Amino acid sequence: MNASILNLPIELLSLIFEHHQNQTQEEPNDLLAEIVVSHVCSAWRSIAIGHPKLWSWYAYRHEKRHKQELERLVVYLERSCNHPLYLWFVLRSYLPGPRILHPRTHSDSKESRAISLLQKATEHARRWRCISIDIRGEEESDQSLWSFFSPLQNLSFPELETFEVYVPHLLSSACSGDLCGGELATPKLWFVRIDPIPFAHFIPPHSITTLELHWEYGDPYPLMPNFFQELWDIMASPMLTTVSIIGEMLDDEYAKEFRTKKKRLSTSIKNLRCSSSIFSSAIFRHFQFPQLEVLWLREIVLREIFEDVQPIDPTSKIFPSLRTLILLNCESAQDSYIITLAQYTQNVRHLFVIQEPDFLEEDPFDLGERSVFFVIVDEKILSNTTIWPDLDTITFSRPIDYDVSSEQVASCIDIVQKRKKQCMLRVPRYNAERWESEDPVLWTSFSDTGKLEIIPVDANKSIGRWLPWPLREPQGIKRPADIYDGDPFLRPMDSSLEYL
């Protein structure tokens, strides 16, 4: 080891180690940064082991040898001393094999081994700052697989800020009496991502500001109507400002009763995303959103919201503060549904009409439905300037491999040109290049007006990263590279193939 490096102050070397750890995107088989620096020389090892922050970040993922992982966890818990802990327990790679060839028992299941690690970490629950539990196993729930969660009701989590639990199958057969209800003792908690099954068992405290309810295709449904009542209650919390409803977690049998409820609830939510058609319908039927600023609908058929909704009441003003509306892969059979949507959201200033190739099905949701993009552009809906009259920006995005005609490009330009006020057309770079080739003269002329903004995103990148949404977690929290480091709302609904 070079003597000049060894002469650096311990505090500076510690900061260098931290920076290296934060910048390293660890894949499952990579050496961990904290392990690497502690094996360079005896001096560095002493500094690394004596720096608790390096050992406060632990991730268990996929299939590692259980005994070695348990030993590693114990080492991290000891070396981190009293520093807050950031913990990830992720098991997504499980694919059930033939029982004859691969017999399994509950005591030896991958899920059970992950739970045993969690139980060890619970001994240090008072130091948890971030805990993420994402275990996707079979529907074979028994005491050994969900008994971990019951003691949580008797523990205190004074440092916990981020709580993520996605274990739908492991808890799906648990009876309401098996797990204690009530709020967790988490005075600092602000971010919760949870699937609907444990939602009723571990009710997030009403002090949280961010809630993500996450359901994926094939997951069991939560118990109705208990789940709905708990959701309704927390939506009314005065502290809750950001909500994501991910997936169709309300079953069809309950949908009719849900839609016909007369109660209207006022909420303090400012940012709302939804990919549930049933809950999207409730947004317009059952809620008042006096402070809502951003509304984001994903893969919603507008007919399912507005087909039998009451005619618009101009005095109701459901969204008086709404400024941003995002329609991601939404569909509409006719322009009247889009016009109704515009009436409800008439104060919108920023409209996003996005089609993402990662989310598009080979076939539309319904053969009678069309992409909202085509309905707006082909029917020239926005050429009527009384629809969303205050628009400042219109963002269109189409998959690069999907053709757009010169007439449709002209329609997009015409929408902006006819607006009474200064309005910008925003398109990603890959669309701009393709659209320009359809009519270079028109495109150049339009560019010269100053009403065109090119979003600097390439074809292999999701434009979803450029869509407005509050930060989902505190800066400085680094997730393992193989753990979805972005946003489950921007993941294909049926992600069962993602981990093959």
Short mmCIF file of N, CA and C in Angstrom, two decimals, residues 68 181 276 289 405 427 440 476 488 494 497:
data_model
loop_
_atom_site.label_atom_id
_atom_site.label_comp_id
_atom_site.label_asym_id
_atom_site.label_seq_id
_atom_site.Cartn_x
_atom_site.Cartn_y
_atom_site.Cartn_z
N GLN A 68 -24.29 -19.03 5.75
CA GLN A 68 -23.35 -17.95 5.50
C GLN A 68 -24.04 -16.59 5.57
N GLY A 181 -53.97 -6.69 14.86
CA GLY A 181 -54.16 -5.48 14.07
C GLY A 181 -53.63 -4.28 14.82
N SER A 276 -55.79 1.02 -11.29
CA SER A 276 -56.98 0.22 -11.03
C SER A 276 -58.19 0.93 -11.63
N PHE A 289 -60.92 16.30 -3.99
CA PHE A 289 -59.48 16.49 -3.89
C PHE A 289 -59.15 17.98 -3.96
N SER A 405 -48.33 8.93 -38.88
CA SER A 405 -48.42 9.50 -40.22
C SER A 405 -48.10 10.98 -40.21
N VAL A 427 -41.94 16.52 -26.87
CA VAL A 427 -41.83 15.14 -27.36
C VAL A 427 -40.43 14.63 -27.06
N PRO A 440 -40.37 17.25 -43.09
CA PRO A 440 -39.26 18.09 -42.64
C PRO A 440 -39.56 19.58 -42.71
N GLY A 476 -29.73 9.41 -0.92
CA GLY A 476 -28.66 8.71 -0.22
C GLY A 476 -28.96 7.26 0.04
N PRO A 488 -42.34 0.71 -8.84
CA PRO A 488 -43.21 -0.39 -9.29
C PRO A 488 -44.36 0.06 -10.16
N ASP A 494 -48.08 -7.51 -15.22
CA ASP A 494 -47.80 -8.92 -15.01
C ASP A 494 -46.30 -9.10 -15.10
N LEU A 497 -42.73 -12.68 -15.50
CA LEU A 497 -41.63 -13.11 -16.36
C LEU A 497 -40.38 -12.29 -16.12
#
